Amino acid sequence: MDIPSVASALRIAGLKLAYPQDDGQRLTVLDIDELTLGQGEHVALLGPSGCGKTTLLHVLCGITRADAGTVSWFGEPLEGWTESRTDRWRWRNVGLVFQQFHLFGGLSALDNVMLPTTFGRCPDKSALREHALMLLEEVGVRAGQRADSLSRGQMQRVAMARALLFRPPVVLADEPTASLDQVHAAKAMNLLARLCRDNGSTLIAATHDPLLASLMTRRLSLSGGRLIP
C-alpha cells in the first residue's frame, strides 16, 4: 500500500483514558496533550511496566478506544469509525509485532507470514506470497520450516516478516525483544528498523531497553500515562 504523501504520520491531541477502580475512583492510564510524529520516523517508547506503553500502542491502532481526544494517521482521524471499519484499516495499514509472537506451531514459516491474507479479500495473494518469500529470505528463516521447530529468535523474525507483509505505513512493536539476550535483541531490532526503512514505514517500538532505544531515531518516555521530557 502506498504511504500518503504528508509530512506528519501521527497526530495525537487531548488523548485521555482512565479505568474504573474497585473504590469508585478512576485510574488515569493515558493523558497526552499533544504528539506529532513524522512520516518514516522510528520511535522508541520507553518507560517502566505499567506506565501505559502497551495501552498507547493499542489506542494508536484502534484496538482500544480512548475516553477523549483524537488519534489521526496521515490526516485521517480514527474517532467515530465503526469497529469493522477500524479492523479493516488496521488489517492493511498496521503491522503488529507482539512480545509473544503469536505463531501457529503446526504451520510453516511461510504459512504464518501469509496468515493475514486469510482474514480478508486479497486479490493480489500471488504477489503477496512472493513478497512473503522475499521477507523470509531477508530475515534468514526457511519458508518450509514449521514454526514449532524454530528458535525464539527465528520466531521473532517470522513475526516481523508477517507484520511487514502488506508493506504497512505503520509498524507497532510491543516489547518484541523482551525474551532475547541483548546481542540477539539488538540484531533483531536493527533488522526490523532496516526493513521498515526500506518500506518507508513509521515504526513505534515499546521497550525497556535503552540499548534498543538508541537504535531508533527518536525516544519518547512515558510515566503514569503521560509523556515526560
Coordinates of N, CA and C in Angstrom, one line a residue:
M1 N 0.8 -1.2 0.0 CA 0.0 0.0 0.0 C 0.9 1.2 0.0
D2 N 0.5 2.2 -0.8 CA 1.3 3.4 -0.9 C 1.1 4.3 0.4
I3 N 2.1 4.9 0.9 CA 2.0 5.7 2.1 C 1.6 7.1 1.6
P4 N 0.6 7.7 2.3 CA 0.2 9.0 1.9 C 1.3 10.0 1.9
S5 N 1.3 10.9 1.0 CA 2.4 11.9 0.9 C 2.1 13.1 1.8
V6 N 2.2 13.0 3.1 CA 2.1 14.1 4.0 C 3.2 14.1 5.0
A7 N 3.5 15.3 5.5 CA 4.7 15.4 6.4 C 4.5 14.7 7.7
S8 N 3.3 14.7 8.3 CA 3.1 14.1 9.6 C 2.4 12.8 9.4
A9 N 2.9 11.8 10.1 CA 2.2 10.5 10.1 C 1.2 10.4 11.2
L10 N 1.6 10.8 12.4 CA 0.7 10.6 13.5 C 0.5 12.0 14.2
R11 N -0.8 12.3 14.6 CA -1.1 13.4 15.4 C -2.0 13.0 16.5
I12 N -1.6 13.3 17.8 CA -2.4 13.0 18.9 C -2.8 14.3 19.6
A13 N -4.0 14.5 20.0 CA -4.5 15.7 20.7 C -5.5 15.4 21.8
G14 N -5.1 15.8 23.0 CA -6.1 15.7 24.1 C -6.5 14.2 24.4
L15 N -5.5 13.3 24.3 CA -5.8 11.9 24.5 C -5.9 11.5 25.9
K16 N -7.0 11.0 26.3 CA -7.3 10.6 27.7 C -7.9 9.2 27.8
L17 N -7.5 8.4 28.8 CA -8.1 7.1 29.0 C -7.9 6.8 30.5
A18 N -9.0 6.4 31.2 CA -8.9 6.0 32.6 C -9.8 4.8 32.8
Y19 N -9.4 4.0 33.7 CA -10.1 2.7 34.0 C -10.7 2.8 35.4
P20 N -12.0 2.4 35.6 CA -12.6 2.4 36.9 C -11.9 1.5 37.9
Q21 N -11.9 1.8 39.2 CA -11.3 1.0 40.2 C -12.4 0.5 41.2
D22 N -12.0 -0.4 42.0 CA -13.0 -1.0 42.9 C -13.5 0.0 43.9
D23 N -12.7 1.0 44.2 CA -13.1 2.0 45.2 C -13.9 3.2 44.6
G24 N -14.3 3.0 43.3 CA -15.1 4.0 42.7 C -14.3 5.1 42.0
Q25 N -13.0 5.2 42.2 CA -12.2 6.1 41.6 C -11.8 5.7 40.2
R26 N -11.2 6.5 39.4 CA -10.7 6.2 38.1 C -9.2 6.4 38.0
L27 N -8.6 5.4 37.5 CA -7.1 5.4 37.4 C -6.7 5.9 36.0
T28 N -6.0 7.0 35.9 CA -5.5 7.5 34.6 C -4.5 6.6 34.0
V29 N -4.8 6.2 32.8 CA -3.9 5.3 32.1 C -3.1 6.0 31.0
L30 N -3.8 6.9 30.4 CA -3.2 7.8 29.4 C -3.7 9.2 29.5
D31 N -2.8 10.2 29.4 CA -3.1 11.6 29.4 C -2.0 12.3 28.6
I32 N -2.3 12.4 27.3 CA -1.3 13.0 26.4 C -1.9 14.2 25.7
D33 N -1.4 15.4 26.0 CA -2.0 16.6 25.4 C -1.7 16.7 23.9
E34 N -0.5 16.4 23.5 CA -0.2 16.6 22.1 C 1.1 15.8 21.7
L35 N 1.0 15.2 20.5 CA 2.2 14.5 20.0 C 2.1 14.4 18.5
T36 N 3.2 14.7 17.8 CA 3.2 14.6 16.3 C 4.5 13.8 16.0
L37 N 4.3 12.8 15.1 CA 5.4 12.0 14.6 C 5.5 12.2 13.1
G38 N 6.6 12.3 12.5 CA 6.8 12.5 11.1 C 6.8 11.2 10.4
Q39 N 6.4 11.2 9.1 CA 6.4 10.0 8.3 C 7.8 9.4 8.2
G40 N 7.8 8.1 8.5 CA 9.1 7.3 8.4 C 9.9 7.4 9.7
E41 N 9.4 8.1 10.7 CA 10.2 8.1 12.0 C 10.2 6.8 12.6
H42 N 11.3 6.5 13.3 CA 11.5 5.3 14.1 C 11.6 5.7 15.6
V43 N 10.6 5.3 16.4 CA 10.5 5.9 17.7 C 10.5 4.8 18.7
A44 N 11.3 5.0 19.8 CA 11.4 4.1 20.9 C 10.4 4.6 22.0
L45 N 9.5 3.8 22.5 CA 8.6 4.2 23.5 C 9.1 3.6 24.8
L46 N 9.6 4.4 25.7 CA 10.3 4.0 26.9 C 9.4 4.2 28.2
G47 N 9.7 3.4 29.2 CA 9.0 3.6 30.5 C 8.9 2.3 31.2
P48 N 8.7 2.3 32.5 CA 8.6 1.1 33.3 C 7.3 0.3 33.0
S49 N 7.2 -0.9 33.5 CA 6.0 -1.7 33.4 C 4.8 -0.9 34.0
G50 N 3.7 -0.9 33.4 CA 2.5 -0.3 33.9 C 2.4 1.2 33.6
C51 N 3.3 1.7 32.8 CA 3.3 3.2 32.6 C 2.4 3.6 31.4
G52 N 1.8 2.6 30.7 CA 0.9 2.8 29.6 C 1.4 2.6 28.2
K53 N 2.6 2.0 28.1 CA 3.2 1.8 26.7 C 2.3 0.9 25.8
T54 N 1.9 -0.3 26.4 CA 1.1 -1.2 25.6 C -0.3 -0.6 25.3
T55 N -0.9 0.0 26.3 CA -2.2 0.7 26.1 C -2.1 1.7 25.0
L56 N -1.0 2.5 25.0 CA -0.9 3.5 24.0 C -0.8 2.9 22.6
L57 N -0.1 1.8 22.5 CA 0.0 1.1 21.2 C -1.4 0.6 20.7
H58 N -2.1 0.1 21.7 CA -3.5 -0.4 21.4 C -4.4 0.8 21.0
V59 N -4.3 1.9 21.6 CA -5.1 3.0 21.2 C -4.7 3.5 19.8
L60 N -3.4 3.5 19.5 CA -2.9 4.0 18.3 C -3.4 3.2 17.1
C61 N -3.7 1.9 17.3 CA -4.2 1.1 16.2 C -5.6 0.8 16.3
G62 N -6.3 1.4 17.3 CA -7.8 1.2 17.3 C -8.2 0.0 18.1
I63 N -7.4 -0.8 18.7 CA -7.8 -1.9 19.4 C -8.5 -1.5 20.7
T64 N -8.0 -0.4 21.3 CA -8.6 0.2 22.5 C -9.1 1.6 22.1
R65 N -10.3 2.0 22.6 CA -10.8 3.3 22.4 C -10.5 4.2 23.6
A66 N -10.0 5.4 23.3 CA -9.8 6.4 24.3 C -11.1 7.0 24.8
D67 N -11.1 7.6 26.0 CA -12.2 8.3 26.5 C -12.4 9.6 25.8
A68 N -11.3 10.2 25.5 CA -11.4 11.6 24.8 C -10.2 11.8 24.0
G69 N -10.2 12.8 23.1 CA -9.1 13.1 22.3 C -9.2 12.5 20.9
T70 N -8.1 12.8 20.1 CA -8.1 12.3 18.7 C -6.8 11.7 18.4
V71 N -6.8 10.6 17.6 CA -5.7 10.0 17.0 C -5.8 10.0 15.5
S72 N -4.9 10.6 14.8 CA -5.0 10.7 13.4 C -3.8 10.2 12.7
W73 N -4.0 9.3 11.7 CA -2.9 8.8 11.0 C -3.0 9.3 9.5
F74 N -1.9 10.0 9.1 CA -1.8 10.6 7.8 C -3.1 11.5 7.5
G75 N -3.5 12.3 8.5 CA -4.6 13.2 8.4 C -5.9 12.6 8.5
E76 N -6.0 11.3 8.8 CA -7.3 10.7 8.9 C -7.6 10.2 10.4
P77 N -8.6 10.9 11.1 CA -8.8 10.5 12.5 C -9.6 9.2 12.6
L78 N -9.2 8.4 13.6 CA -9.8 7.1 13.8 C -11.2 7.2 14.6
E79 N -11.4 8.4 15.3 CA -12.6 8.5 16.1 C -13.8 8.5 15.2
G80 N -14.8 7.9 15.8 CA -16.1 7.8 15.1 C -16.3 6.6 14.1
W81 N -15.2 5.9 13.9 CA -15.2 4.8 13.0 C -16.0 3.6 13.7
T82 N -16.6 2.8 12.9 CA -17.2 1.6 13.4 C -16.1 0.6 13.7
E83 N -16.4 -0.5 14.5 CA -15.4 -1.5 14.8 C -14.9 -2.2 13.5
S84 N -15.8 -2.5 12.6 CA -15.5 -3.2 11.4 C -14.6 -2.4 10.5
R85 N -14.9 -1.0 10.4 CA -14.0 -0.2 9.6 C -12.6 -0.1 10.2
T86 N -12.6 0.0 11.5 CA -11.3 0.1 12.2 C -10.5 -1.2 12.0
D87 N -11.2 -2.3 12.0 CA -10.5 -3.6 11.8 C -9.9 -3.7 10.4
R88 N -10.7 -3.2 9.4 CA -10.2 -3.3 8.0 C -9.0 -2.3 7.8
W89 N -9.1 -1.2 8.4 CA -8.0 -0.2 8.3 C -6.7 -0.8 8.9
R90 N -6.9 -1.3 10.1 CA -5.7 -1.9 10.9 C -5.1 -3.1 10.1
W91 N -6.0 -3.9 9.5 CA -5.5 -5.1 8.8 C -4.5 -4.8 7.7
R92 N -4.8 -3.7 6.9 CA -4.0 -3.4 5.8 C -2.9 -2.3 6.0
N93 N -3.1 -1.6 7.1 CA -2.2 -0.4 7.3 C -1.3 -0.4 8.5
V94 N -1.5 -1.4 9.4 CA -0.7 -1.5 10.6 C -0.1 -2.9 10.7
G95 N 1.2 -2.9 10.8 CA 1.9 -4.2 11.1 C 2.2 -4.3 12.6
L96 N 1.7 -5.4 13.3 CA 1.8 -5.5 14.7 C 2.9 -6.6 15.0
V97 N 3.8 -6.3 15.9 CA 4.8 -7.3 16.3 C 4.6 -7.4 17.8
F98 N 4.1 -8.6 18.2 CA 3.8 -8.8 19.6 C 5.0 -9.5 20.4
Q99 N 5.0 -9.3 21.7 CA 6.1 -9.8 22.5 C 6.1 -11.4 22.4
Q100 N 4.9 -12.0 22.4 CA 4.9 -13.5 22.4 C 4.8 -14.0 20.9
F101 N 4.8 -13.2 19.9 CA 4.9 -13.6 18.5 C 3.6 -14.2 17.9
H102 N 2.9 -15.0 18.7 CA 1.6 -15.5 18.2 C 1.7 -16.2 16.9
L103 N 2.6 -17.2 16.8 CA 2.7 -18.0 15.6 C 2.0 -19.3 15.9
F104 N 1.5 -20.0 14.8 CA 0.9 -21.3 14.9 C 1.9 -22.4 14.6
G105 N 2.1 -23.2 15.7 CA 3.2 -24.1 15.6 C 3.1 -25.2 14.5
G106 N 1.9 -25.6 14.1 CA 1.7 -26.6 13.1 C 1.8 -26.1 11.7
L107 N 2.0 -24.8 11.5 CA 2.1 -24.2 10.2 C 3.6 -23.9 9.9
S108 N 3.9 -23.8 8.6 CA 5.2 -23.4 8.2 C 5.5 -22.0 8.4
A109 N 6.7 -21.6 8.3 CA 7.0 -20.1 8.5 C 6.3 -19.3 7.4
L110 N 6.3 -19.8 6.2 CA 5.6 -19.1 5.1 C 4.1 -19.0 5.4
D111 N 3.4 -20.1 5.8 CA 2.0 -20.0 6.1 C 1.7 -19.1 7.3
N112 N 2.6 -19.0 8.2 CA 2.4 -18.0 9.3 C 2.5 -16.6 8.8
V113 N 3.5 -16.3 7.9 CA 3.6 -15.0 7.3 C 2.4 -14.6 6.5
M114 N 1.8 -15.6 5.8 CA 0.7 -15.4 4.9 C -0.7 -15.4 5.6
L115 N -0.6 -15.7 6.9 CA -1.9 -15.8 7.7 C -2.8 -14.6 7.6
P116 N -2.3 -13.4 7.6 CA -3.2 -12.2 7.4 C -4.0 -12.2 6.2
T117 N -3.6 -12.9 5.1 CA -4.3 -12.9 3.9 C -5.6 -13.7 4.0
T118 N -5.8 -14.5 5.1 CA -7.0 -15.3 5.3 C -8.1 -14.5 5.9
F119 N -7.8 -13.3 6.4 CA -8.8 -12.5 7.2 C -9.6 -11.5 6.3
G120 N -9.3 -11.5 5.1 CA -10.0 -10.5 4.2 C -9.7 -10.9 2.8
R121 N -10.3 -10.1 1.9 CA -10.2 -10.4 0.4 C -8.8 -9.8 0.0
C122 N -8.0 -10.7 -0.6 CA -6.7 -10.3 -1.1 C -6.6 -10.8 -2.6
P123 N -6.9 -10.0 -3.5 CA -6.8 -10.3 -4.9 C -5.4 -10.5 -5.4
D124 N -4.4 -9.9 -4.6 CA -3.0 -9.9 -5.0 C -2.3 -11.0 -4.2
K125 N -2.9 -12.1 -3.9 CA -2.3 -13.1 -3.0 C -1.0 -13.7 -3.6
S126 N -1.0 -13.9 -4.9 CA 0.2 -14.5 -5.5 C 1.4 -13.5 -5.3
A127 N 1.2 -12.2 -5.5 CA 2.3 -11.2 -5.3 C 2.6 -11.2 -3.8
L128 N 1.7 -11.3 -3.0 CA 2.0 -11.3 -1.5 C 2.8 -12.5 -1.1
R129 N 2.5 -13.6 -1.7 CA 3.3 -14.8 -1.4 C 4.8 -14.6 -1.9
E130 N 5.0 -14.0 -3.0 CA 6.3 -13.7 -3.4 C 7.0 -12.8 -2.5
H131 N 6.3 -11.8 -2.0 CA 6.8 -10.8 -1.0 C 7.1 -11.5 0.3
A132 N 6.2 -12.5 0.7 CA 6.5 -13.2 2.0 C 7.8 -14.0 1.8
L133 N 8.0 -14.7 0.7 CA 9.2 -15.5 0.5 C 10.4 -14.6 0.5
M134 N 10.3 -13.4 0.0 CA 11.4 -12.4 0.0 C 11.7 -12.0 1.4
L135 N 10.7 -11.7 2.2 CA 10.9 -11.3 3.6 C 11.5 -12.4 4.4
L136 N 11.1 -13.6 4.2 CA 11.7 -14.8 5.0 C 13.1 -14.9 4.6
E137 N 13.5 -14.7 3.3 CA 14.9 -14.8 2.9 C 15.6 -13.6 3.6
E138 N 15.0 -12.5 3.7 CA 15.7 -11.3 4.3 C 16.0 -11.6 5.8
V139 N 15.0 -12.2 6.5 CA 15.2 -12.5 7.9 C 15.9 -13.8 8.2
G140 N 16.2 -14.6 7.2 CA 17.0 -15.7 7.4 C 16.3 -17.0 7.9
V141 N 15.0 -17.1 7.6 CA 14.3 -18.3 8.0 C 13.8 -19.1 6.8
R142 N 13.9 -20.4 6.8 CA 13.4 -21.2 5.7 C 11.9 -21.2 5.6
A143 N 11.3 -21.0 4.4 CA 9.9 -20.9 4.3 C 9.1 -22.1 4.7
G144 N 9.7 -23.3 4.5 CA 9.0 -24.5 4.8 C 9.2 -25.0 6.2
Q145 N 10.0 -24.4 7.0 CA 10.2 -24.8 8.4 C 9.0 -24.6 9.3
R146 N 8.6 -25.6 10.0 CA 7.5 -25.5 10.9 C 7.8 -24.5 12.0
A147 N 6.8 -23.8 12.4 CA 7.0 -22.8 13.5 C 7.4 -23.4 14.8
D148 N 6.9 -24.6 15.1 CA 7.2 -25.2 16.4 C 8.6 -25.8 16.4
S149 N 9.3 -25.7 15.3 CA 10.7 -26.2 15.3 C 11.7 -25.0 15.3
L150 N 11.2 -23.8 15.4 CA 12.0 -22.6 15.3 C 12.5 -22.2 16.7
S151 N 13.7 -21.6 16.7 CA 14.2 -21.0 18.0 C 13.3 -19.7 18.3
R152 N 13.5 -19.1 19.5 CA 12.7 -17.9 19.8 C 13.2 -16.8 18.9
G153 N 14.4 -16.7 18.6 CA 14.9 -15.7 17.7 C 14.3 -15.8 16.3
Q154 N 14.3 -17.0 15.8 CA 13.6 -17.3 14.5 C 12.2 -16.9 14.5
M155 N 11.5 -17.3 15.6 CA 10.0 -17.0 15.7 C 9.8 -15.5 15.6
Q156 N 10.7 -14.8 16.3 CA 10.6 -13.3 16.3 C 10.8 -12.7 14.9
R157 N 11.7 -13.3 14.1 CA 12.0 -12.8 12.8 C 10.8 -13.1 11.9
V158 N 10.1 -14.3 12.1 CA 9.0 -14.6 11.3 C 7.8 -13.7 11.6
A159 N 7.7 -13.3 12.9 CA 6.6 -12.4 13.3 C 6.9 -11.0 12.7
M160 N 8.1 -10.6 12.6 CA 8.5 -9.4 11.9 C 8.1 -9.4 10.4
A161 N 8.4 -10.5 9.8 CA 8.1 -10.7 8.4 C 6.6 -10.6 8.2
R162 N 5.8 -11.3 9.0 CA 4.4 -11.2 8.9 C 3.8 -9.8 9.1
A163 N 4.4 -9.0 10.0 CA 3.9 -7.7 10.2 C 4.2 -6.8 9.0
L164 N 5.2 -7.1 8.2 CA 5.5 -6.3 7.1 C 5.0 -6.8 5.7
L165 N 4.1 -7.9 5.8 CA 3.6 -8.5 4.6 C 2.9 -7.5 3.6
F166 N 2.1 -6.6 4.2 CA 1.3 -5.7 3.4 C 2.0 -4.4 3.1
R167 N 3.3 -4.4 3.5 CA 4.1 -3.1 3.4 C 3.4 -2.0 4.1
P168 N 3.0 -2.2 5.3 CA 2.2 -1.2 6.0 C 2.9 0.1 6.3
P169 N 2.2 1.2 6.2 CA 2.8 2.5 6.5 C 3.1 2.7 8.0
V170 N 2.5 1.8 8.9 CA 2.7 1.9 10.3 C 3.1 0.5 10.9
V171 N 4.1 0.5 11.7 CA 4.5 -0.8 12.4 C 4.6 -0.5 13.8
L172 N 3.9 -1.2 14.7 CA 3.9 -1.1 16.1 C 4.4 -2.4 16.7
A173 N 5.5 -2.2 17.5 CA 6.1 -3.4 18.2 C 6.1 -3.3 19.7
D174 N 5.5 -4.3 20.3 CA 5.3 -4.2 21.8 C 6.3 -5.2 22.5
E175 N 7.4 -4.6 23.0 CA 8.5 -5.4 23.7 C 8.9 -6.6 22.8
P176 N 9.2 -6.4 21.6 CA 9.4 -7.5 20.7 C 10.7 -8.3 21.0
T177 N 11.6 -7.8 21.8 CA 12.8 -8.5 22.1 C 13.0 -8.8 23.5
A178 N 11.9 -8.8 24.3 CA 12.0 -9.0 25.7 C 12.5 -10.3 26.1
S179 N 12.3 -11.4 25.3 CA 12.7 -12.7 25.6 C 14.1 -13.1 25.0
L180 N 14.7 -12.1 24.4 CA 16.0 -12.4 23.8 C 17.2 -11.8 24.6
D181 N 18.4 -12.4 24.4 CA 19.5 -11.7 25.0 C 19.9 -10.5 24.3
Q182 N 20.7 -9.6 24.9 CA 21.0 -8.3 24.3 C 21.6 -8.3 22.9
V183 N 22.4 -9.3 22.6 CA 23.1 -9.3 21.3 C 22.0 -9.6 20.3
H184 N 21.2 -10.7 20.5 CA 20.2 -11.1 19.5 C 19.1 -10.0 19.4
A185 N 18.8 -9.4 20.5 CA 17.8 -8.3 20.5 C 18.2 -7.2 19.7
A186 N 19.5 -6.8 19.8 CA 20.0 -5.6 19.0 C 20.0 -6.0 17.5
K187 N 20.4 -7.2 17.2 CA 20.3 -7.7 15.8 C 18.9 -7.6 15.2
A188 N 18.0 -8.1 16.0 CA 16.6 -8.2 15.6 C 16.0 -6.8 15.4
M189 N 16.3 -5.9 16.3 CA 15.8 -4.5 16.1 C 16.4 -3.8 15.0
N190 N 17.7 -4.0 14.8 CA 18.4 -3.4 13.6 C 17.7 -3.9 12.3
L191 N 17.4 -5.2 12.3 CA 16.7 -5.8 11.1 C 15.4 -5.2 10.9
L192 N 14.6 -5.1 12.0 CA 13.2 -4.5 11.9 C 13.3 -3.1 11.4
A193 N 14.2 -2.3 12.0 CA 14.4 -0.9 11.6 C 14.8 -0.8 10.1
R194 N 15.6 -1.7 9.6 CA 16.1 -1.6 8.2 C 14.9 -1.9 7.3
L195 N 14.1 -3.0 7.6 CA 13.0 -3.4 6.8 C 11.9 -2.3 6.8
C196 N 11.7 -1.6 7.9 CA 10.8 -0.5 8.0 C 11.3 0.7 7.1
R197 N 12.6 0.9 7.2 CA 13.2 2.0 6.5 C 13.0 1.7 5.0
D198 N 13.2 0.5 4.6 CA 13.1 0.1 3.1 C 11.7 0.4 2.7
N199 N 10.7 0.2 3.5 CA 9.3 0.4 3.2 C 8.8 1.9 3.4
G200 N 9.6 2.6 4.1 CA 9.2 4.0 4.5 C 8.2 4.0 5.6
S201 N 8.1 2.9 6.4 CA 7.1 2.8 7.4 C 7.5 3.6 8.7
T202 N 6.5 4.1 9.3 CA 6.7 4.7 10.7 C 6.7 3.6 11.7
L203 N 7.7 3.5 12.5 CA 7.9 2.4 13.5 C 7.9 3.0 14.9
I204 N 7.0 2.4 15.7 CA 7.0 2.7 17.1 C 7.2 1.4 17.9
A205 N 8.3 1.4 18.7 CA 8.6 0.2 19.4 C 8.6 0.4 20.9
A206 N 7.8 -0.2 21.7 CA 7.8 -0.1 23.1 C 8.9 -1.0 23.7
T207 N 9.7 -0.5 24.6 CA 10.8 -1.3 25.1 C 11.3 -0.7 26.4
H208 N 11.9 -1.6 27.2 CA 12.5 -1.2 28.5 C 14.0 -0.9 28.3
D209 N 14.5 -1.4 27.1 CA 16.0 -1.5 26.9 C 16.6 -0.2 26.3
P210 N 17.4 0.5 27.0 CA 18.0 1.8 26.5 C 18.9 1.5 25.3
L211 N 19.5 0.3 25.2 CA 20.3 0.0 24.1 C 19.5 -0.1 22.8
L212 N 18.4 -0.8 22.9 CA 17.5 -0.9 21.8 C 16.9 0.5 21.4
A213 N 16.7 1.3 22.4 CA 16.2 2.7 22.2 C 17.2 3.5 21.4
S214 N 18.4 3.2 21.6 CA 19.5 4.0 20.9 C 19.5 3.7 19.5
L215 N 18.9 2.6 19.0 CA 18.9 2.3 17.6 C 17.8 3.0 16.9
M216 N 16.9 3.6 17.6 CA 15.8 4.4 17.0 C 16.2 5.8 16.7
T217 N 15.5 6.5 15.9 CA 15.8 7.9 15.6 C 15.2 8.9 16.6
R218 N 14.3 8.4 17.4 CA 13.7 9.3 18.4 C 13.2 8.5 19.6
R219 N 13.3 9.1 20.8 CA 12.9 8.4 22.0 C 11.8 9.2 22.7
L220 N 10.8 8.5 23.2 CA 9.7 9.1 24.0 C 9.6 8.3 25.3
S221 N 9.4 9.0 26.4 CA 9.3 8.3 27.7 C 7.9 8.6 28.3
L222 N 7.3 7.5 28.8 CA 6.0 7.6 29.5 C 6.2 7.3 31.0
S223 N 5.4 8.1 31.8 CA 5.3 7.8 33.2 C 3.9 8.1 33.6
G224 N 3.3 7.1 34.2 CA 1.9 7.3 34.6 C 0.9 7.7 33.5
G225 N 1.3 7.3 32.3 CA 0.4 7.6 31.1 C 0.7 8.9 30.5
R226 N 1.7 9.6 31.0 CA 2.0 11.0 30.5 C 3.4 11.0 29.8
L227 N 3.5 11.7 28.8 CA 4.9 11.9 28.2 C 5.7 12.8 29.1
I228 N 6.9 12.4 29.3 CA 7.8 13.3 30.1 C 9.0 13.7 29.3
P229 N 9.6 14.8 29.6 CA 10.8 15.3 28.8 C 12.0 14.4 28.9

